[in-house]
C-alpha positions as a Markdown table, in Angstrom:
| # | Residue | x | y | z |
|---|---|---|---|---|
| 1 | Met | 0.0 | 0.0 | 0.0 |
| 2 | Asn | 1.1 | 3.6 | -0.6 |
| 3 | Ile | -0.1 | 7.2 | -0.7 |
| 4 | Ala | -1.7 | 6.7 | -4.2 |
| 5 | Thr | -3.6 | 3.6 | -2.9 |
| 6 | Ile | -5.0 | 5.5 | 0.1 |
| 7 | Asn | -5.9 | 8.6 | -1.9 |
| 8 | Asn | -7.9 | 6.3 | -4.2 |
| 9 | Ser | -9.5 | 4.5 | -1.3 |
| 10 | Ile | -10.7 | 7.7 | 0.4 |
| 11 | Gln | -11.8 | 9.5 | -2.7 |
| 12 | Pro | -15.5 | 9.0 | -2.1 |
| 13 | Gln | -15.2 | 10.7 | 1.3 |
| 14 | Lys | -13.2 | 13.5 | -0.2 |
| 15 | Asp | -15.7 | 14.0 | -2.9 |
| 16 | Lys | -18.6 | 14.1 | -0.4 |
| 17 | Leu | -16.7 | 16.7 | 1.6 |
| 18 | Leu | -15.7 | 18.9 | -1.3 |
| 19 | Gln | -19.3 | 18.8 | -2.7 |
| 20 | His | -21.0 | 19.4 | 0.6 |
| 21 | Pro | -24.0 | 21.6 | 0.4 |
| 22 | Leu | -22.7 | 23.8 | 3.3 |
| 23 | Tyr | -20.7 | 25.9 | 0.8 |
| 24 | Gly | -23.8 | 27.0 | -0.9 |
| 25 | Lys | -25.5 | 27.9 | 2.4 |
| 26 | Ile | -23.1 | 30.7 | 3.2 |
| 27 | Lys | -25.1 | 33.5 | 1.5 |
| 28 | Thr | -25.1 | 36.3 | 4.1 |
| 29 | Val | -22.7 | 37.9 | 6.5 |
| 30 | Glu | -24.7 | 36.2 | 9.3 |
| 31 | Asp | -24.2 | 32.8 | 7.6 |
| 32 | Leu | -20.5 | 33.5 | 7.4 |
| 33 | Lys | -20.3 | 34.3 | 11.1 |
| 34 | His | -22.0 | 31.1 | 12.0 |
| 35 | Phe | -19.7 | 29.2 | 9.7 |
| 36 | Val | -16.5 | 30.6 | 11.3 |
| 37 | Glu | -17.9 | 30.1 | 14.8 |
| 38 | Gly | -18.2 | 26.4 | 14.1 |
| 39 | His | -15.1 | 26.0 | 11.9 |
| 40 | Val | -12.8 | 27.5 | 14.5 |
| 41 | Tyr | -12.8 | 24.2 | 16.5 |
| 42 | Ala | -11.2 | 22.5 | 13.5 |
| 43 | Val | -8.6 | 25.3 | 13.3 |
| 44 | Trp | -7.9 | 24.8 | 17.0 |
| 45 | Asp | -7.7 | 21.1 | 17.2 |
| 46 | Phe | -5.5 | 21.0 | 14.1 |
| 47 | Met | -2.8 | 22.7 | 16.2 |
| 48 | Ser | -3.1 | 19.9 | 18.7 |
| 49 | Leu | -2.5 | 17.2 | 16.0 |
| 50 | Leu | 0.5 | 19.3 | 14.9 |
| 51 | Lys | 2.0 | 19.5 | 18.3 |
| 52 | Ala | 1.3 | 15.9 | 19.1 |
| 53 | Leu | 3.3 | 15.0 | 16.0 |
| 54 | Gln | 6.1 | 17.3 | 17.0 |
| 55 | Ser | 6.2 | 15.7 | 20.4 |
| 56 | Lys | 6.3 | 12.1 | 18.9 |
| 57 | Leu | 8.7 | 12.8 | 16.1 |
| 58 | Thr | 11.2 | 15.2 | 17.7 |
| 59 | Cys | 12.8 | 15.7 | 21.1 |
| 60 | Thr | 10.9 | 18.3 | 23.1 |
| 61 | Thr | 12.3 | 17.4 | 26.5 |
| 62 | Val | 15.6 | 18.1 | 28.3 |
| 63 | Pro | 18.2 | 16.8 | 28.0 |
| 64 | Trp | 17.9 | 16.8 | 24.2 |
| 65 | Leu | 18.6 | 13.6 | 22.4 |
| 66 | Pro | 18.5 | 12.8 | 18.7 |
| 67 | Thr | 15.0 | 11.3 | 18.3 |
| 68 | Gly | 13.5 | 9.5 | 15.4 |
| 69 | Asn | 14.2 | 10.0 | 11.7 |
| 70 | Pro | 15.9 | 13.3 | 10.8 |
| 71 | Gln | 13.8 | 13.6 | 7.7 |
| 72 | Thr | 10.5 | 13.4 | 9.6 |
| 73 | Arg | 12.0 | 15.8 | 12.3 |
| 74 | Tyr | 12.6 | 18.3 | 9.5 |
| 75 | Leu | 9.2 | 17.9 | 7.9 |
| 76 | Ile | 7.2 | 18.4 | 11.1 |
| 77 | Asn | 9.4 | 21.2 | 12.4 |
| 78 | Glu | 9.0 | 23.1 | 9.1 |
| 79 | Ile | 5.2 | 22.8 | 9.3 |
| 80 | Val | 5.2 | 23.8 | 13.0 |
| 81 | Leu | 7.3 | 26.9 | 12.2 |
| 82 | Ala | 4.7 | 28.2 | 9.8 |
| 83 | Glu | 1.5 | 27.1 | 11.6 |
| 84 | Glu | 2.6 | 28.4 | 15.1 |
| 85 | Thr | 4.5 | 31.5 | 14.1 |
| 86 | Asp | 3.4 | 32.7 | 10.7 |
| 87 | Ile | 3.1 | 36.4 | 9.6 |
| 88 | Asp | -0.4 | 37.9 | 9.6 |
| 89 | Ala | -1.8 | 40.4 | 7.2 |
| 90 | Glu | -0.2 | 43.2 | 9.1 |
| 91 | Gly | 3.2 | 41.6 | 9.4 |
| 92 | Lys | 2.9 | 40.4 | 13.0 |
| 93 | Arg | 3.9 | 36.9 | 14.1 |
| 94 | Met | 1.2 | 34.7 | 15.4 |
| 95 | Ser | -0.2 | 31.2 | 15.1 |
| 96 | His | -2.8 | 30.4 | 12.5 |
| 97 | Phe | -5.4 | 29.8 | 15.3 |
| 98 | Glu | -4.7 | 33.3 | 16.7 |
| 99 | Met | -4.9 | 34.6 | 13.1 |
| 100 | Tyr | -8.3 | 33.0 | 12.7 |
| 101 | Leu | -9.6 | 34.5 | 15.9 |
| 102 | Glu | -8.5 | 37.9 | 14.7 |
| 103 | Ala | -10.3 | 37.3 | 11.4 |
| 104 | Met | -13.4 | 36.2 | 13.3 |
| 105 | Lys | -13.5 | 39.4 | 15.3 |
| 106 | Ser | -12.8 | 41.6 | 12.3 |
| 107 | Cys | -15.9 | 40.3 | 10.5 |
| 108 | Gly | -18.1 | 40.5 | 13.6 |
| 109 | Ala | -18.2 | 36.8 | 14.6 |
| 110 | Asp | -18.5 | 35.8 | 18.2 |
| 111 | Thr | -15.4 | 34.3 | 19.8 |
| 112 | Thr | -16.9 | 33.9 | 23.2 |
| 113 | Ala | -17.8 | 30.2 | 22.9 |
| 114 | Ile | -14.3 | 29.1 | 21.7 |
| 115 | Glu | -12.6 | 31.3 | 24.3 |
| 116 | His | -14.8 | 29.9 | 27.1 |
| 117 | Phe | -14.1 | 26.4 | 25.8 |
| 118 | Leu | -10.3 | 26.9 | 26.0 |
| 119 | Lys | -10.6 | 28.3 | 29.5 |
| 120 | Asp | -12.6 | 25.2 | 30.6 |
| 121 | Ile | -9.8 | 23.0 | 29.2 |
| 122 | Val | -7.3 | 24.8 | 31.5 |
| 123 | Ala | -9.7 | 24.4 | 34.4 |
| 124 | Thr | -10.5 | 20.7 | 33.9 |
| 125 | Gln | -7.1 | 19.7 | 32.7 |
| 126 | Asn | -9.0 | 17.1 | 30.7 |
| 127 | Ile | -10.0 | 17.6 | 27.1 |
| 128 | Phe | -12.5 | 14.8 | 27.1 |
| 129 | Val | -14.3 | 16.2 | 30.1 |
| 130 | Ser | -14.4 | 19.7 | 28.6 |
| 131 | Val | -15.7 | 18.3 | 25.3 |
| 132 | Lys | -18.4 | 16.3 | 27.0 |
| 133 | Gln | -19.7 | 19.0 | 29.3 |
| 134 | Ser | -19.6 | 21.7 | 26.6 |
| 135 | Ser | -22.8 | 23.0 | 24.9 |
| 136 | Leu | -21.4 | 22.3 | 21.5 |
| 137 | His | -23.4 | 20.5 | 18.8 |
| 138 | Glu | -23.0 | 16.7 | 19.2 |
| 139 | Asp | -21.2 | 16.4 | 15.9 |
| 140 | Ile | -18.7 | 19.0 | 16.9 |
| 141 | Lys | -18.1 | 17.1 | 20.1 |
| 142 | Ala | -17.7 | 13.9 | 18.2 |
| 143 | Phe | -15.2 | 15.6 | 15.8 |
| 144 | Leu | -13.1 | 16.9 | 18.7 |
| 145 | Asp | -13.4 | 13.6 | 20.6 |
| 146 | Phe | -12.1 | 11.7 | 17.6 |
| 147 | Thr | -9.1 | 13.9 | 17.2 |
| 148 | Phe | -8.0 | 13.6 | 20.8 |
| 149 | Arg | -8.7 | 9.8 | 20.9 |
| 150 | Val | -6.3 | 9.5 | 18.0 |
| 151 | Ile | -3.7 | 11.7 | 19.8 |
| 152 | Asp | -4.3 | 9.7 | 23.0 |
| 153 | Arg | -3.5 | 6.4 | 21.3 |
| 154 | Gly | -0.1 | 7.9 | 20.6 |
| 155 | Gln | 0.6 | 6.2 | 17.3 |
| 156 | Pro | 2.5 | 8.7 | 15.1 |
| 157 | His | 1.3 | 7.2 | 11.8 |
| 158 | Glu | -2.3 | 7.5 | 12.9 |
| 159 | Ile | -1.9 | 11.1 | 14.1 |
| 160 | Ala | -0.2 | 11.9 | 10.9 |
| 161 | Ala | -3.1 | 10.3 | 8.9 |
| 162 | Ala | -5.7 | 12.5 | 10.7 |
| 163 | Phe | -3.4 | 15.5 | 10.2 |
| 164 | Thr | -2.7 | 14.8 | 6.5 |
| 165 | Phe | -5.7 | 13.3 | 4.9 |
| 166 | Gly | -8.3 | 14.9 | 7.2 |
| 167 | Arg | -6.8 | 18.4 | 7.0 |
| 168 | Glu | -3.7 | 19.4 | 5.1 |
| 169 | Asp | -4.4 | 17.4 | 1.9 |
| 170 | Leu | -7.9 | 18.9 | 1.7 |
| 171 | Ile | -7.3 | 22.5 | 2.7 |
| 172 | Pro | -6.3 | 23.9 | -0.7 |
| 173 | Ser | -9.4 | 22.7 | -2.6 |
| 174 | Met | -11.8 | 23.1 | 0.3 |
| 175 | Phe | -10.7 | 26.6 | 1.2 |
| 176 | Thr | -10.6 | 27.7 | -2.4 |
| 177 | Glu | -14.3 | 26.8 | -2.7 |
| 178 | Ile | -15.1 | 28.7 | 0.5 |
| 179 | Leu | -13.1 | 31.7 | -0.6 |
| 180 | Arg | -14.9 | 31.7 | -4.0 |
| 181 | Asn | -18.3 | 32.0 | -2.1 |
| 182 | Phe | -17.0 | 34.8 | 0.1 |
| 183 | Gln | -15.8 | 36.8 | -2.9 |
| 184 | Ser | -19.1 | 36.5 | -4.8 |
| 185 | Asn | -21.5 | 36.9 | -1.9 |
| 186 | Phe | -19.8 | 39.6 | 0.2 |
| 187 | Pro | -18.0 | 42.0 | -2.2 |
| 188 | Glu | -18.6 | 45.0 | -0.1 |
| 189 | Thr | -17.9 | 43.5 | 3.3 |
| 190 | Asn | -14.5 | 43.9 | 5.0 |
| 191 | Leu | -13.2 | 40.4 | 5.1 |
| 192 | Asp | -9.6 | 41.2 | 4.5 |
| 193 | Lys | -8.2 | 39.2 | 7.5 |
| 194 | Leu | -10.3 | 36.2 | 6.8 |
| 195 | Ile | -9.5 | 36.2 | 3.1 |
| 196 | Tyr | -5.8 | 36.5 | 4.0 |
| 197 | Tyr | -6.1 | 33.5 | 6.3 |
| 198 | Phe | -7.7 | 31.4 | 3.6 |
| 199 | Glu | -5.2 | 32.5 | 0.9 |
| 200 | Arg | -2.3 | 31.9 | 3.2 |
| 201 | His | -3.5 | 28.3 | 3.8 |
| 202 | Ile | -4.0 | 27.7 | 0.1 |
| 203 | Glu | -0.5 | 28.9 | -0.6 |
| 204 | Leu | 1.2 | 27.0 | 2.3 |
| 205 | Asp | -0.8 | 23.8 | 2.2 |
| 206 | Gly | -0.9 | 23.4 | -1.6 |
| 207 | Asp | 2.7 | 24.2 | -2.3 |
| 208 | Glu | 4.5 | 23.1 | 0.9 |
| 209 | His | 2.7 | 21.5 | 3.8 |
| 210 | Gly | 0.6 | 19.1 | 1.7 |
| 211 | Pro | 3.5 | 17.4 | 0.0 |
| 212 | Met | 5.5 | 17.5 | 3.2 |
| 213 | Ala | 2.8 | 15.7 | 5.1 |
| 214 | Met | 2.6 | 13.1 | 2.4 |
| 215 | Lys | 6.3 | 12.5 | 2.7 |
| 216 | Met | 5.9 | 12.2 | 6.5 |
| 217 | Ile | 3.3 | 9.5 | 6.1 |
| 218 | Thr | 5.6 | 7.5 | 3.7 |
| 219 | Glu | 8.5 | 7.8 | 6.1 |
| 220 | Leu | 6.4 | 6.7 | 9.1 |
| 221 | Cys | 4.9 | 3.7 | 7.4 |
| 222 | Gly | 7.8 | 2.5 | 5.3 |
| 223 | Asp | 7.1 | -1.2 | 4.2 |
| 224 | Asp | 4.8 | -1.9 | 7.2 |
| 225 | Glu | 1.4 | -2.9 | 5.6 |
| 226 | Gln | -0.3 | -2.9 | 9.0 |
| 227 | Lys | 0.6 | 0.7 | 9.5 |
| 228 | Trp | -0.6 | 1.6 | 6.0 |
| 229 | Lys | -3.9 | -0.1 | 6.8 |
| 230 | Glu | -4.2 | 1.9 | 10.0 |
| 231 | Val | -3.4 | 5.1 | 8.1 |
| 232 | Glu | -6.2 | 4.3 | 5.6 |
| 233 | Asp | -8.7 | 3.5 | 8.4 |
| 234 | Thr | -7.8 | 6.7 | 10.3 |
| 235 | Ala | -8.0 | 8.8 | 7.2 |
| 236 | Lys | -11.5 | 7.6 | 6.4 |
| 237 | Ala | -12.7 | 8.1 | 9.9 |
| 238 | Ala | -11.2 | 11.6 | 10.0 |
| 239 | Leu | -13.0 | 12.5 | 6.8 |
| 240 | Glu | -16.3 | 11.2 | 8.1 |
| 241 | Arg | -15.9 | 13.3 | 11.2 |
| 242 | Arg | -15.1 | 16.3 | 9.0 |
| 243 | Ile | -18.3 | 15.7 | 7.0 |
| 244 | Ala | -20.3 | 15.5 | 10.2 |
| 245 | Leu | -18.7 | 18.8 | 11.4 |
| 246 | Trp | -19.8 | 20.4 | 8.1 |
| 247 | Asn | -23.3 | 18.9 | 8.7 |
| 248 | Ala | -23.4 | 20.5 | 12.2 |
| 249 | Ile | -22.4 | 23.9 | 10.8 |
| 250 | Glu | -24.9 | 23.7 | 8.0 |
| 251 | Glu | -27.6 | 22.8 | 10.5 |
| 252 | Asn | -26.7 | 25.7 | 12.7 |
| 253 | Ile | -26.8 | 28.1 | 9.7 |
| 254 | Leu | -30.3 | 26.8 | 8.6 |
| 255 | Lys | -31.6 | 27.0 | 12.2 |
| 256 | His | -30.6 | 30.7 | 12.5 |
| 257 | Asp | -31.9 | 31.5 | 9.0 |
| 258 | Leu | -35.3 | 30.1 | 9.9 |
| 259 | Ala | -35.3 | 31.9 | 13.2 |
| 260 | Ser | -34.8 | 35.2 | 11.4 |
| 261 | Ile | -37.8 | 34.8 | 9.1 |
């Protein structure tokens, strides 16, 4: 098994995600706000997948020791550098999550829920408790629970599968579609920071991080067919959870649209 085999195997889930009706539901500024208020959880937990990989594939403790494969160390550190300390639209260093929060605020979206959620994680010191006791949509809870179950199992190739096939590999096409909707539906609305965020992801993930993540999967699996099978299973599950997240956001948009009639 190899990357091409897995891409072929998960194509039905990728097609379902890329053709999801959610994109066509983002028709007003209010719809956009509801979208980013749901999507922000995927932006946030992506950073946890990233840091879990860095923890597994490099040495993040003292005393330092050469850990793992130098090639995978390089790949994950390169991705961390950009995701955790990129340059925003104004030339300031910040993570992509912080960039997304700034973009949310600039378009009038509410960041209270995600900020409260993060404070609760600090208070409970247990992500699973915080997810369970939150008031999030059940599909968003399931999305987060899946991510952290994969992280908790601690298998680098499975974490990389959720990171790569559920996120990095999809972002260029998926965000291009979202961006196209933004540009056609909100030409007079100030979405500069949000558009910068999307365009930055299209640039980084399409040209750099996507190919890097694929190389990382190949390095981690090598000739181990069991690992390749686990990567395939994790990739499919990650895509199904992402589809369910999109369902939840679409449901929330429709609910608010009906309430405004």
